[in-house]
Amino acid sequence: MADAIKKIGWVLRDLASRKMRESSTGGNIIRTWSASATTSSEDKGFLEAIWDGATRFVGFLVSGVVQLISFSWTKLWSWIVGGTQFIANFNWNISDEGIDKQIEGLWNAFGGVLGGAVGRAIGWIGCGLVPAAAIMTFNEALATHLLKEVGEQALDELLDAAGEVIQAGFRMGVQSSFLWLYKNVRGALKNPANPLGIALRGLFGSEKIDKWGTGESWTIAGAIEESIESIPNTFLRNFVEEAWEEGTEACIQGERI
């Protein structure tokens, strides 16, 4: 069985992605893992050989995940655009109950992403790599063919799944933290004993502060749209509307550069 594990490692090194990395790095593979044991099969038992291969596989996944979350201008700009769109379309008059429901919805949605990633990993490992490894013990040629066909795609799918979980978890954490913070800050500002709350009541009136979080929704995007629609001159209104829409779209497209 230890010899079969070694052969699996050799086959994975022959995959197309490994050859591309070797050619671009002068013979060094950026992300590698080897299922072979560090000592001979005579010194290690079956379970030790499996454990050794598993730890190297986990190391391979970790190095790939690090590359997925590495900094890039495109990724940074996409975060900026996403955050701006979230703020612009956020209902600043949302109730406390609405905030709690949004946080719960974000968490439940993350559960779906996590479950999909785990299911994908189990499927590719259990129905792809493991059967190929088992076949290696009695049919090396067939197992080699299966590993070359399935191995590279399985590893790429595992890395993609890990990347999706990390990105979804980051978005969920940021949005949930913002909602929780907004709810608590608003509650503090509505407190008549709060010095900042007293200042806000003097600026906007106690009635508006007391009704903050009730009634109709209010968003920055909606307020901008209403302001544009209120321009009496048709030529100027059309000019401003098209300039705003095209400028916003062009700015968003900048993340693809």
PDB file of C-alpha atoms in Angstrom:
ATOM      1  CA  MET A   1       0.000   0.000   0.000  1.00  0.00           C
ATOM      2  CA  ALA A   2       2.933   2.366   0.753  1.00  0.00           C
ATOM      3  CA  ASP A   3       4.249   1.816  -2.795  1.00  0.00           C
ATOM      4  CA  ALA A   4       0.829   2.722  -4.172  1.00  0.00           C
ATOM      5  CA  ILE A   5       0.830   5.946  -2.151  1.00  0.00           C
ATOM      6  CA  LYS A   6       4.241   6.838  -3.596  1.00  0.00           C
ATOM      7  CA  LYS A   7       2.977   6.231  -7.134  1.00  0.00           C
ATOM      8  CA  ILE A   8       0.009   8.536  -6.497  1.00  0.00           C
ATOM      9  CA  GLY A   9       2.442  11.290  -5.586  1.00  0.00           C
ATOM     10  CA  TRP A  10       4.410  10.695  -8.799  1.00  0.00           C
ATOM     11  CA  VAL A  11       1.251  10.862 -10.894  1.00  0.00           C
ATOM     12  CA  LEU A  12       0.144  14.129  -9.291  1.00  0.00           C
ATOM     13  CA  ARG A  13       3.525  15.651 -10.104  1.00  0.00           C
ATOM     14  CA  ASP A  14       2.914  14.828 -13.784  1.00  0.00           C
ATOM     15  CA  LEU A  15      -0.351  16.791 -13.917  1.00  0.00           C
ATOM     16  CA  ALA A  16      -0.483  19.708 -16.312  1.00  0.00           C
ATOM     17  CA  SER A  17      -0.687  22.342 -13.576  1.00  0.00           C
ATOM     18  CA  ARG A  18       2.513  21.009 -12.001  1.00  0.00           C
ATOM     19  CA  LYS A  19       4.354  21.187 -15.322  1.00  0.00           C
ATOM     20  CA  MET A  20       3.223  24.783 -15.843  1.00  0.00           C
ATOM     21  CA  ARG A  21       4.420  25.787 -12.377  1.00  0.00           C
ATOM     22  CA  GLU A  22       7.780  24.067 -12.902  1.00  0.00           C
ATOM     23  CA  SER A  23       8.344  25.819 -16.239  1.00  0.00           C
ATOM     24  CA  SER A  24       7.489  29.247 -14.796  1.00  0.00           C
ATOM     25  CA  THR A  25       9.550  28.937 -11.593  1.00  0.00           C
ATOM     26  CA  GLY A  26      12.730  27.367 -12.876  1.00  0.00           C
ATOM     27  CA  GLY A  27      11.930  23.868 -11.773  1.00  0.00           C
ATOM     28  CA  ASN A  28      10.373  24.708  -8.395  1.00  0.00           C
ATOM     29  CA  ILE A  29       6.739  23.878  -7.766  1.00  0.00           C
ATOM     30  CA  ILE A  30       4.936  26.659  -5.914  1.00  0.00           C
ATOM     31  CA  ARG A  31       2.215  24.489  -4.436  1.00  0.00           C
ATOM     32  CA  THR A  32       3.254  20.892  -3.912  1.00  0.00           C
ATOM     33  CA  TRP A  33       2.283  17.982  -1.792  1.00  0.00           C
ATOM     34  CA  SER A  34       3.655  14.483  -1.706  1.00  0.00           C
ATOM     35  CA  ALA A  35       1.841  11.477  -0.377  1.00  0.00           C
ATOM     36  CA  SER A  36       5.043   9.462  -0.060  1.00  0.00           C
ATOM     37  CA  ALA A  37       6.410   8.664   3.369  1.00  0.00           C
ATOM     38  CA  THR A  38       9.726  10.128   4.500  1.00  0.00           C
ATOM     39  CA  THR A  39      11.040   6.678   5.352  1.00  0.00           C
ATOM     40  CA  SER A  40      10.695   3.315   3.705  1.00  0.00           C
ATOM     41  CA  SER A  41       7.581   1.220   3.982  1.00  0.00           C
ATOM     42  CA  GLU A  42       9.533  -1.171   6.195  1.00  0.00           C
ATOM     43  CA  ASP A  43       9.921   1.542   8.849  1.00  0.00           C
ATOM     44  CA  LYS A  44       6.343   2.847   8.645  1.00  0.00           C
ATOM     45  CA  GLY A  45       3.060   1.045   8.917  1.00  0.00           C
ATOM     46  CA  PHE A  46      -0.070   1.523   6.862  1.00  0.00           C
ATOM     47  CA  LEU A  47      -1.684   4.098   9.179  1.00  0.00           C
ATOM     48  CA  GLU A  48       1.538   6.081   9.484  1.00  0.00           C
ATOM     49  CA  ALA A  49       1.879   6.227   5.709  1.00  0.00           C
ATOM     50  CA  ILE A  50      -1.707   7.425   5.341  1.00  0.00           C
ATOM     51  CA  TRP A  51      -1.185  10.058   8.056  1.00  0.00           C
ATOM     52  CA  ASP A  52       2.013  11.268   6.397  1.00  0.00           C
ATOM     53  CA  GLY A  53       0.249  11.652   3.057  1.00  0.00           C
ATOM     54  CA  ALA A  54      -2.735  13.416   4.647  1.00  0.00           C
ATOM     55  CA  THR A  55      -0.557  16.002   6.416  1.00  0.00           C
ATOM     56  CA  ARG A  56       1.214  16.818   3.160  1.00  0.00           C
ATOM     57  CA  PHE A  57      -2.141  17.157   1.398  1.00  0.00           C
ATOM     58  CA  VAL A  58      -3.386  19.578   4.081  1.00  0.00           C
ATOM     59  CA  GLY A  59      -0.197  21.587   3.681  1.00  0.00           C
ATOM     60  CA  PHE A  60      -0.857  21.783  -0.048  1.00  0.00           C
ATOM     61  CA  LEU A  61      -4.379  23.099   0.553  1.00  0.00           C
ATOM     62  CA  VAL A  62      -3.183  25.694   3.076  1.00  0.00           C
ATOM     63  CA  SER A  63      -0.576  27.060   0.673  1.00  0.00           C
ATOM     64  CA  GLY A  64      -3.225  27.286  -2.037  1.00  0.00           C
ATOM     65  CA  VAL A  65      -5.656  29.107   0.264  1.00  0.00           C
ATOM     66  CA  VAL A  66      -2.940  31.633   1.128  1.00  0.00           C
ATOM     67  CA  GLN A  67      -2.581  32.388  -2.566  1.00  0.00           C
ATOM     68  CA  LEU A  68      -6.357  32.741  -2.940  1.00  0.00           C
ATOM     69  CA  ILE A  69      -6.526  35.448  -0.260  1.00  0.00           C
ATOM     70  CA  SER A  70      -3.325  37.185  -1.329  1.00  0.00           C
ATOM     71  CA  PHE A  71      -3.533  40.907  -1.982  1.00  0.00           C
ATOM     72  CA  SER A  72      -4.291  42.254  -5.431  1.00  0.00           C
ATOM     73  CA  TRP A  73      -5.608  45.591  -6.683  1.00  0.00           C
ATOM     74  CA  THR A  74      -8.558  43.916  -8.395  1.00  0.00           C
ATOM     75  CA  LYS A  75      -9.572  42.164  -5.181  1.00  0.00           C
ATOM     76  CA  LEU A  76      -9.141  45.338  -3.102  1.00  0.00           C
ATOM     77  CA  TRP A  77     -11.186  47.393  -5.552  1.00  0.00           C
ATOM     78  CA  SER A  78     -13.937  44.785  -5.653  1.00  0.00           C
ATOM     79  CA  TRP A  79     -14.141  45.001  -1.835  1.00  0.00           C
ATOM     80  CA  ILE A  80     -14.326  48.793  -2.009  1.00  0.00           C
ATOM     81  CA  VAL A  81     -17.065  48.671  -4.652  1.00  0.00           C
ATOM     82  CA  GLY A  82     -19.010  46.027  -2.736  1.00  0.00           C
ATOM     83  CA  GLY A  83     -18.755  47.979   0.508  1.00  0.00           C
ATOM     84  CA  THR A  84     -19.841  51.208  -1.178  1.00  0.00           C
ATOM     85  CA  GLN A  85     -22.834  49.509  -2.782  1.00  0.00           C
ATOM     86  CA  PHE A  86     -23.805  47.975   0.566  1.00  0.00           C
ATOM     87  CA  ILE A  87     -23.657  51.377   2.306  1.00  0.00           C
ATOM     88  CA  ALA A  88     -25.512  53.129  -0.532  1.00  0.00           C
ATOM     89  CA  ASN A  89     -28.356  50.618  -0.517  1.00  0.00           C
ATOM     90  CA  PHE A  90     -28.498  50.089   3.251  1.00  0.00           C
ATOM     91  CA  ASN A  91     -31.764  51.098   4.890  1.00  0.00           C
ATOM     92  CA  TRP A  92     -30.640  53.552   7.555  1.00  0.00           C
ATOM     93  CA  ASN A  93     -34.123  53.530   9.030  1.00  0.00           C
ATOM     94  CA  ILE A  94     -34.217  49.756   9.487  1.00  0.00           C
ATOM     95  CA  SER A  95     -35.731  48.523  12.731  1.00  0.00           C
ATOM     96  CA  ASP A  96     -33.839  46.544  15.373  1.00  0.00           C
ATOM     97  CA  GLU A  97     -35.901  43.481  14.460  1.00  0.00           C
ATOM     98  CA  GLY A  98     -34.963  43.968  10.802  1.00  0.00           C
ATOM     99  CA  ILE A  99     -31.284  44.094  11.731  1.00  0.00           C
ATOM    100  CA  ASP A 100     -31.579  40.876  13.729  1.00  0.00           C
ATOM    101  CA  LYS A 101     -33.278  39.158  10.789  1.00  0.00           C
ATOM    102  CA  GLN A 102     -30.574  40.351   8.364  1.00  0.00           C
ATOM    103  CA  ILE A 103     -27.818  39.031  10.627  1.00  0.00           C
ATOM    104  CA  GLU A 104     -29.641  35.715  10.915  1.00  0.00           C
ATOM    105  CA  GLY A 105     -30.088  35.608   7.133  1.00  0.00           C
ATOM    106  CA  LEU A 106     -26.378  36.259   6.550  1.00  0.00           C
ATOM    107  CA  TRP A 107     -25.432  33.457   8.930  1.00  0.00           C
ATOM    108  CA  ASN A 108     -27.899  31.028   7.338  1.00  0.00           C
ATOM    109  CA  ALA A 109     -26.602  31.904   3.857  1.00  0.00           C
ATOM    110  CA  PHE A 110     -23.043  31.212   5.006  1.00  0.00           C
ATOM    111  CA  GLY A 111     -24.201  27.798   6.189  1.00  0.00           C
ATOM    112  CA  GLY A 112     -25.231  27.024   2.616  1.00  0.00           C
ATOM    113  CA  VAL A 113     -21.860  28.113   1.226  1.00  0.00           C
ATOM    114  CA  LEU A 114     -20.016  26.071   3.856  1.00  0.00           C
ATOM    115  CA  GLY A 115     -22.170  23.026   3.234  1.00  0.00           C
ATOM    116  CA  GLY A 116     -21.629  23.270  -0.513  1.00  0.00           C
ATOM    117  CA  ALA A 117     -17.861  23.465  -0.059  1.00  0.00           C
ATOM    118  CA  VAL A 118     -17.790  20.508   2.323  1.00  0.00           C
ATOM    119  CA  GLY A 119     -20.011  18.476  -0.004  1.00  0.00           C
ATOM    120  CA  ARG A 120     -17.799  19.287  -2.978  1.00  0.00           C
ATOM    121  CA  ALA A 121     -14.696  18.246  -1.062  1.00  0.00           C
ATOM    122  CA  ILE A 122     -16.243  14.997   0.147  1.00  0.00           C
ATOM    123  CA  GLY A 123     -17.495  14.220  -3.347  1.00  0.00           C
ATOM    124  CA  TRP A 124     -14.170  14.782  -5.108  1.00  0.00           C
ATOM    125  CA  ILE A 125     -12.139  12.994  -2.452  1.00  0.00           C
ATOM    126  CA  GLY A 126     -14.532  10.142  -1.758  1.00  0.00           C
ATOM    127  CA  CYS A 127     -15.624   9.502  -5.344  1.00  0.00           C
ATOM    128  CA  GLY A 128     -12.490  10.593  -7.182  1.00  0.00           C
ATOM    129  CA  LEU A 129      -9.172  10.373  -5.393  1.00  0.00           C
ATOM    130  CA  VAL A 130      -9.928   7.570  -2.943  1.00  0.00           C
ATOM    131  CA  PRO A 131     -11.197   5.102  -5.592  1.00  0.00           C
ATOM    132  CA  ALA A 132      -8.177   5.884  -7.767  1.00  0.00           C
ATOM    133  CA  ALA A 133      -5.875   5.254  -4.819  1.00  0.00           C
ATOM    134  CA  ALA A 134      -7.596   1.939  -4.116  1.00  0.00           C
ATOM    135  CA  ILE A 135      -7.312   0.863  -7.757  1.00  0.00           C
ATOM    136  CA  MET A 136      -3.570   1.592  -7.651  1.00  0.00           C
ATOM    137  CA  THR A 137      -3.057  -1.486  -5.456  1.00  0.00           C
ATOM    138  CA  PHE A 138      -4.096  -3.898  -8.217  1.00  0.00           C
ATOM    139  CA  ASN A 139      -4.231  -1.962 -11.518  1.00  0.00           C
ATOM    140  CA  GLU A 140      -1.516   0.663 -11.786  1.00  0.00           C
ATOM    141  CA  ALA A 141      -2.283   1.639 -15.386  1.00  0.00           C
ATOM    142  CA  LEU A 142      -5.970   2.290 -14.762  1.00  0.00           C
ATOM    143  CA  ALA A 143      -5.285   4.168 -11.530  1.00  0.00           C
ATOM    144  CA  THR A 144      -2.699   6.344 -13.270  1.00  0.00           C
ATOM    145  CA  HIS A 145      -5.221   7.228 -15.955  1.00  0.00           C
ATOM    146  CA  LEU A 146      -7.887   8.076 -13.376  1.00  0.00           C
ATOM    147  CA  LEU A 147      -5.540  10.256 -11.344  1.00  0.00           C
ATOM    148  CA  LYS A 148      -4.460  12.208 -14.404  1.00  0.00           C
ATOM    149  CA  GLU A 149      -8.084  12.722 -15.428  1.00  0.00           C
ATOM    150  CA  VAL A 150      -9.510  13.499 -12.002  1.00  0.00           C
ATOM    151  CA  GLY A 151      -6.605  14.565  -9.795  1.00  0.00           C
ATOM    152  CA  GLU A 152      -5.910  18.041 -11.105  1.00  0.00           C
ATOM    153  CA  GLN A 153      -9.569  19.036 -11.320  1.00  0.00           C
ATOM    154  CA  ALA A 154     -10.225  17.652  -7.826  1.00  0.00           C
ATOM    155  CA  LEU A 155      -7.416  19.704  -6.291  1.00  0.00           C
ATOM    156  CA  ASP A 156      -8.502  22.856  -8.116  1.00  0.00           C
ATOM    157  CA  GLU A 157     -12.094  22.313  -6.959  1.00  0.00           C
ATOM    158  CA  LEU A 158     -10.946  21.919  -3.351  1.00  0.00           C
ATOM    159  CA  LEU A 159      -9.001  25.174  -3.526  1.00  0.00           C
ATOM    160  CA  ASP A 160     -11.943  26.960  -5.149  1.00  0.00           C
ATOM    161  CA  ALA A 161     -14.259  25.671  -2.416  1.00  0.00           C
ATOM    162  CA  ALA A 162     -11.874  26.862   0.294  1.00  0.00           C
ATOM    163  CA  GLY A 163     -11.630  30.273  -1.362  1.00  0.00           C
ATOM    164  CA  GLU A 164     -15.413  30.605  -1.550  1.00  0.00           C
ATOM    165  CA  VAL A 165     -15.775  29.791   2.145  1.00  0.00           C
ATOM    166  CA  ILE A 166     -13.122  32.324   3.150  1.00  0.00           C
ATOM    167  CA  GLN A 167     -14.571  35.102   1.012  1.00  0.00           C
ATOM    168  CA  ALA A 168     -18.165  34.376   2.057  1.00  0.00           C
ATOM    169  CA  GLY A 169     -17.136  34.230   5.710  1.00  0.00           C
ATOM    170  CA  PHE A 170     -15.298  37.544   5.403  1.00  0.00           C
ATOM    171  CA  ARG A 171     -18.309  39.255   3.809  1.00  0.00           C
ATOM    172  CA  MET A 172     -20.688  37.768   6.360  1.00  0.00           C
ATOM    173  CA  GLY A 173     -18.468  38.841   9.245  1.00  0.00           C
ATOM    174  CA  VAL A 174     -18.062  42.415   7.996  1.00  0.00           C
ATOM    175  CA  GLN A 175     -21.743  42.937   7.230  1.00  0.00           C
ATOM    176  CA  SER A 176     -22.924  41.316  10.463  1.00  0.00           C
ATOM    177  CA  SER A 177     -20.468  43.399  12.487  1.00  0.00           C
ATOM    178  CA  PHE A 178     -21.648  46.578  10.774  1.00  0.00           C
ATOM    179  CA  LEU A 179     -25.314  45.752  11.436  1.00  0.00           C
ATOM    180  CA  TRP A 180     -24.665  44.875  15.080  1.00  0.00           C
ATOM    181  CA  LEU A 181     -22.586  48.026  15.606  1.00  0.00           C
ATOM    182  CA  TYR A 182     -25.193  50.253  13.909  1.00  0.00           C
ATOM    183  CA  LYS A 183     -27.976  48.806  16.049  1.00  0.00           C
ATOM    184  CA  ASN A 184     -26.098  49.413  19.299  1.00  0.00           C
ATOM    185  CA  VAL A 185     -24.797  52.872  18.375  1.00  0.00           C
ATOM    186  CA  ARG A 186     -28.293  53.968  17.368  1.00  0.00           C
ATOM    187  CA  GLY A 187     -29.696  52.628  20.619  1.00  0.00           C
ATOM    188  CA  ALA A 188     -27.121  54.610  22.556  1.00  0.00           C
ATOM    189  CA  LEU A 189     -27.791  57.809  20.594  1.00  0.00           C
ATOM    190  CA  LYS A 190     -31.550  57.505  21.182  1.00  0.00           C
ATOM    191  CA  ASN A 191     -30.935  57.445  24.907  1.00  0.00           C
ATOM    192  CA  PRO A 192     -31.993  60.905  26.244  1.00  0.00           C
ATOM    193  CA  ALA A 193     -29.217  60.706  28.854  1.00  0.00           C
ATOM    194  CA  ASN A 194     -26.489  60.341  26.224  1.00  0.00           C
ATOM    195  CA  PRO A 195     -24.648  63.666  25.603  1.00  0.00           C
ATOM    196  CA  LEU A 196     -24.395  62.946  21.863  1.00  0.00           C
ATOM    197  CA  GLY A 197     -28.058  61.972  21.846  1.00  0.00           C
ATOM    198  CA  ILE A 198     -28.955  65.288  23.469  1.00  0.00           C
ATOM    199  CA  ALA A 199     -26.987  67.112  20.755  1.00  0.00           C
ATOM    200  CA  LEU A 200     -28.782  65.159  18.017  1.00  0.00           C
ATOM    201  CA  ARG A 201     -32.157  65.956  19.557  1.00  0.00           C
ATOM    202  CA  GLY A 202     -31.274  69.619  19.555  1.00  0.00           C
ATOM    203  CA  LEU A 203     -30.202  69.398  15.895  1.00  0.00           C
ATOM    204  CA  PHE A 204     -32.971  67.238  14.420  1.00  0.00           C
ATOM    205  CA  GLY A 205     -35.664  67.355  17.086  1.00  0.00           C
ATOM    206  CA  SER A 206     -36.674  64.763  19.658  1.00  0.00           C
ATOM    207  CA  GLU A 207     -39.519  63.403  17.525  1.00  0.00           C
ATOM    208  CA  LYS A 208     -37.225  62.387  14.659  1.00  0.00           C
ATOM    209  CA  ILE A 209     -34.732  60.754  17.008  1.00  0.00           C
ATOM    210  CA  ASP A 210     -37.471  58.819  18.813  1.00  0.00           C
ATOM    211  CA  LYS A 211     -38.852  57.578  15.466  1.00  0.00           C
ATOM    212  CA  TRP A 212     -35.406  56.581  14.189  1.00  0.00           C
ATOM    213  CA  GLY A 213     -35.734  52.933  13.167  1.00  0.00           C
ATOM    214  CA  THR A 214     -39.458  53.073  12.413  1.00  0.00           C
ATOM    215  CA  GLY A 215     -41.511  54.037   9.387  1.00  0.00           C
ATOM    216  CA  GLU A 216     -40.430  54.086   5.745  1.00  0.00           C
ATOM    217  CA  SER A 217     -37.001  52.963   4.619  1.00  0.00           C
ATOM    218  CA  TRP A 218     -34.311  55.478   3.686  1.00  0.00           C
ATOM    219  CA  THR A 219     -31.238  54.723   1.593  1.00  0.00           C
ATOM    220  CA  ILE A 220     -28.484  56.923   0.193  1.00  0.00           C
ATOM    221  CA  ALA A 221     -29.099  55.544  -3.309  1.00  0.00           C
ATOM    222  CA  GLY A 222     -32.812  56.293  -3.030  1.00  0.00           C
ATOM    223  CA  ALA A 223     -32.149  59.817  -1.783  1.00  0.00           C
ATOM    224  CA  ILE A 224     -29.807  60.488  -4.731  1.00  0.00           C
ATOM    225  CA  GLU A 225     -32.398  59.167  -7.177  1.00  0.00           C
ATOM    226  CA  GLU A 226     -35.114  61.346  -5.663  1.00  0.00           C
ATOM    227  CA  SER A 227     -32.852  64.400  -5.857  1.00  0.00           C
ATOM    228  CA  ILE A 228     -32.188  63.777  -9.538  1.00  0.00           C
ATOM    229  CA  GLU A 229     -35.860  63.205 -10.300  1.00  0.00           C
ATOM    230  CA  SER A 230     -36.746  66.475  -8.562  1.00  0.00           C
ATOM    231  CA  ILE A 231     -34.722  68.586 -11.024  1.00  0.00           C
ATOM    232  CA  PRO A 232     -37.369  70.650 -12.859  1.00  0.00           C
ATOM    233  CA  ASN A 233     -35.441  71.210 -16.094  1.00  0.00           C
ATOM    234  CA  THR A 234     -35.811  68.142 -18.331  1.00  0.00           C
ATOM    235  CA  PHE A 235     -32.525  68.656 -20.182  1.00  0.00           C
ATOM    236  CA  LEU A 236     -30.557  69.087 -16.966  1.00  0.00           C
ATOM    237  CA  ARG A 237     -32.361  66.179 -15.286  1.00  0.00           C
ATOM    238  CA  ASN A 238     -31.565  63.815 -18.171  1.00  0.00           C
ATOM    239  CA  PHE A 239     -27.976  65.059 -18.241  1.00  0.00           C
ATOM    240  CA  VAL A 240     -27.426  64.471 -14.524  1.00  0.00           C
ATOM    241  CA  GLU A 241     -29.198  61.101 -14.551  1.00  0.00           C
ATOM    242  CA  GLU A 242     -27.172  59.686 -17.435  1.00  0.00           C
ATOM    243  CA  ALA A 243     -23.920  61.150 -16.123  1.00  0.00           C
ATOM    244  CA  TRP A 244     -24.528  59.582 -12.713  1.00  0.00           C
ATOM    245  CA  GLU A 245     -25.473  56.151 -14.094  1.00  0.00           C
ATOM    246  CA  GLU A 246     -22.658  55.962 -16.647  1.00  0.00           C
ATOM    247  CA  GLY A 247     -20.083  57.319 -14.200  1.00  0.00           C
ATOM    248  CA  THR A 248     -21.093  54.809 -11.551  1.00  0.00           C
ATOM    249  CA  GLU A 249     -20.990  51.923 -14.033  1.00  0.00           C
ATOM    250  CA  ALA A 250     -17.569  52.981 -15.335  1.00  0.00           C
ATOM    251  CA  CYS A 251     -16.246  53.188 -11.787  1.00  0.00           C
ATOM    252  CA  ILE A 252     -17.480  49.692 -11.011  1.00  0.00           C
ATOM    253  CA  GLN A 253     -15.945  48.360 -14.221  1.00  0.00           C
ATOM    254  CA  GLY A 254     -12.598  49.711 -13.037  1.00  0.00           C
ATOM    255  CA  GLU A 255     -12.152  46.633 -10.834  1.00  0.00           C
ATOM    256  CA  ARG A 256     -11.713  44.514 -13.986  1.00  0.00           C
ATOM    257  CA  ILE A 257      -8.662  46.418 -15.162  1.00  0.00           C
TER     258      ILE A 257
END
